Amino acid sequence: MTDPLTIVARPFAYQLPPGQAALVIIDMQRDFIEPGGFGASLGNDVSRLEAAVGPTRVLLDAWRARGWPVVHTRECHLADLSDLPPAKRDRGSPALRIGDPGPMGRLLVRGEPGSQIVPSLAPVSGEVVIDKPGKGAFYATPLQGELQRLGVTHLVFAGVTTEVCVQTTMREANDRGYECLIVEEATASYFPEFKAQAIAMIVAQGGIVGWAAGLDAVMESLR
Ligand code: TIU
């Protein structure tokens, strides 16, 4: 077995076992990142999320070059909305609700243009794509079985939004025994202060949820 790579991270160094660490890219979908989608319908400034796309592409290229496992997730619902609880659809007073028609098709509905991952991060053959009805990627999905099939023990996270779907999934993964690292430049929130605080919560108390590292630190150890 190859020696683990050491990544300078908070709250202390992260040991990445080559081949056993999946890159997990959360919900880099047009519905969250582009105007006219679900994120915008909630009243958010979606332009804040674009900053995470380039750094995520750097990670994705590195994982692909090594042939390591890549997982993409998409928050979306079945066309008949049978997997959408009323508590999720009816919350608050958004401009449009999940399932309503918008400029990129029906909001957060599987197969619609808005639910697709942005073109520069589009999945390629052999990568795992998980469609999920919740904020966490383990709830009501085959993710855990896919990770077991791939022999994955470590998860390196990118994606949006930091404090909603990324943090929820990291917490679910941490409880399932995965060693989790979030890459700071590769994640974004509509609220910069929430991004900072979510990362602070993850690494507090000796890494209660996991680790955080800068993109340069990750790339340095991969070289
Ligand atoms: N609203 C918000 O910040 N996020 C979500 O609804 N989903 C994800 O984070 N993907």
Short mmCIF file of N, CA, C and O and ligand atoms in Angstrom, two decimals, residues 27 32 38 42 75 135 160-161 163-165 190, ligand 1:
data_model
loop_
_atom_site.label_atom_id
_atom_site.label_comp_id
_atom_site.label_asym_id
_atom_site.label_seq_id
_atom_site.Cartn_x
_atom_site.Cartn_y
_atom_site.Cartn_z
N ASP A 27 -23.18 19.70 -5.52
CA ASP A 27 -24.24 20.58 -6.05
C ASP A 27 -23.74 21.80 -6.84
O ASP A 27 -24.31 22.90 -6.71
N PHE A 32 -28.00 26.74 -8.59
CA PHE A 32 -27.45 27.48 -7.45
C PHE A 32 -26.53 28.61 -7.89
O PHE A 32 -26.40 29.61 -7.19
N PHE A 38 -32.82 28.17 -8.56
CA PHE A 38 -33.38 28.01 -7.22
C PHE A 38 -32.74 28.97 -6.22
O PHE A 38 -33.44 29.60 -5.42
N LEU A 42 -34.62 32.22 -3.92
CA LEU A 42 -34.65 32.41 -2.47
C LEU A 42 -34.18 33.81 -2.08
O LEU A 42 -34.10 34.13 -0.90
N GLU A 75 -28.60 18.34 -6.10
CA GLU A 75 -29.85 18.43 -5.34
C GLU A 75 -30.96 18.60 -6.34
O GLU A 75 -31.03 19.60 -7.05
N LYS A 135 -30.51 17.97 1.68
CA LYS A 135 -29.29 18.77 1.72
C LYS A 135 -28.08 17.85 1.89
O LYS A 135 -27.04 18.08 1.29
N VAL A 160 -21.02 23.73 -3.21
CA VAL A 160 -21.87 24.77 -2.64
C VAL A 160 -23.14 24.17 -2.05
O VAL A 160 -23.58 23.12 -2.49
N THR A 161 -23.73 24.91 -1.09
CA THR A 161 -23.12 25.99 -0.35
C THR A 161 -22.46 25.44 0.90
O THR A 161 -22.89 24.42 1.43
N GLU A 163 -22.32 26.08 4.11
CA GLU A 163 -22.99 25.81 5.39
C GLU A 163 -24.27 25.00 5.23
O GLU A 163 -24.84 24.56 6.23
N VAL A 164 -24.73 24.82 4.00
CA VAL A 164 -25.96 24.04 3.81
C VAL A 164 -25.58 22.63 3.33
O VAL A 164 -25.36 21.73 4.14
N CYS A 165 -25.46 22.41 2.03
CA CYS A 165 -25.28 21.03 1.56
C CYS A 165 -23.89 20.47 1.83
O CYS A 165 -23.75 19.26 2.03
N TYR A 190 -23.64 31.93 -0.22
CA TYR A 190 -24.26 33.23 -0.53
C TYR A 190 -23.92 34.24 0.57
O TYR A 190 -24.09 35.44 0.38
N1 TIU B 1 -29.83 27.57 -0.06
C1 TIU B 1 -28.60 27.12 0.08
O1 TIU B 1 -27.70 27.81 0.59
N2 TIU B 1 -28.29 25.87 -0.35
C2 TIU B 1 -29.14 24.91 -0.81
O2 TIU B 1 -30.36 25.04 -0.79
N3 TIU B 1 -28.59 23.78 -1.33
C3 TIU B 1 -27.20 23.52 -1.33
O3 TIU B 1 -26.45 24.04 -0.52
N4 TIU B 1 -26.75 22.74 -2.31
#
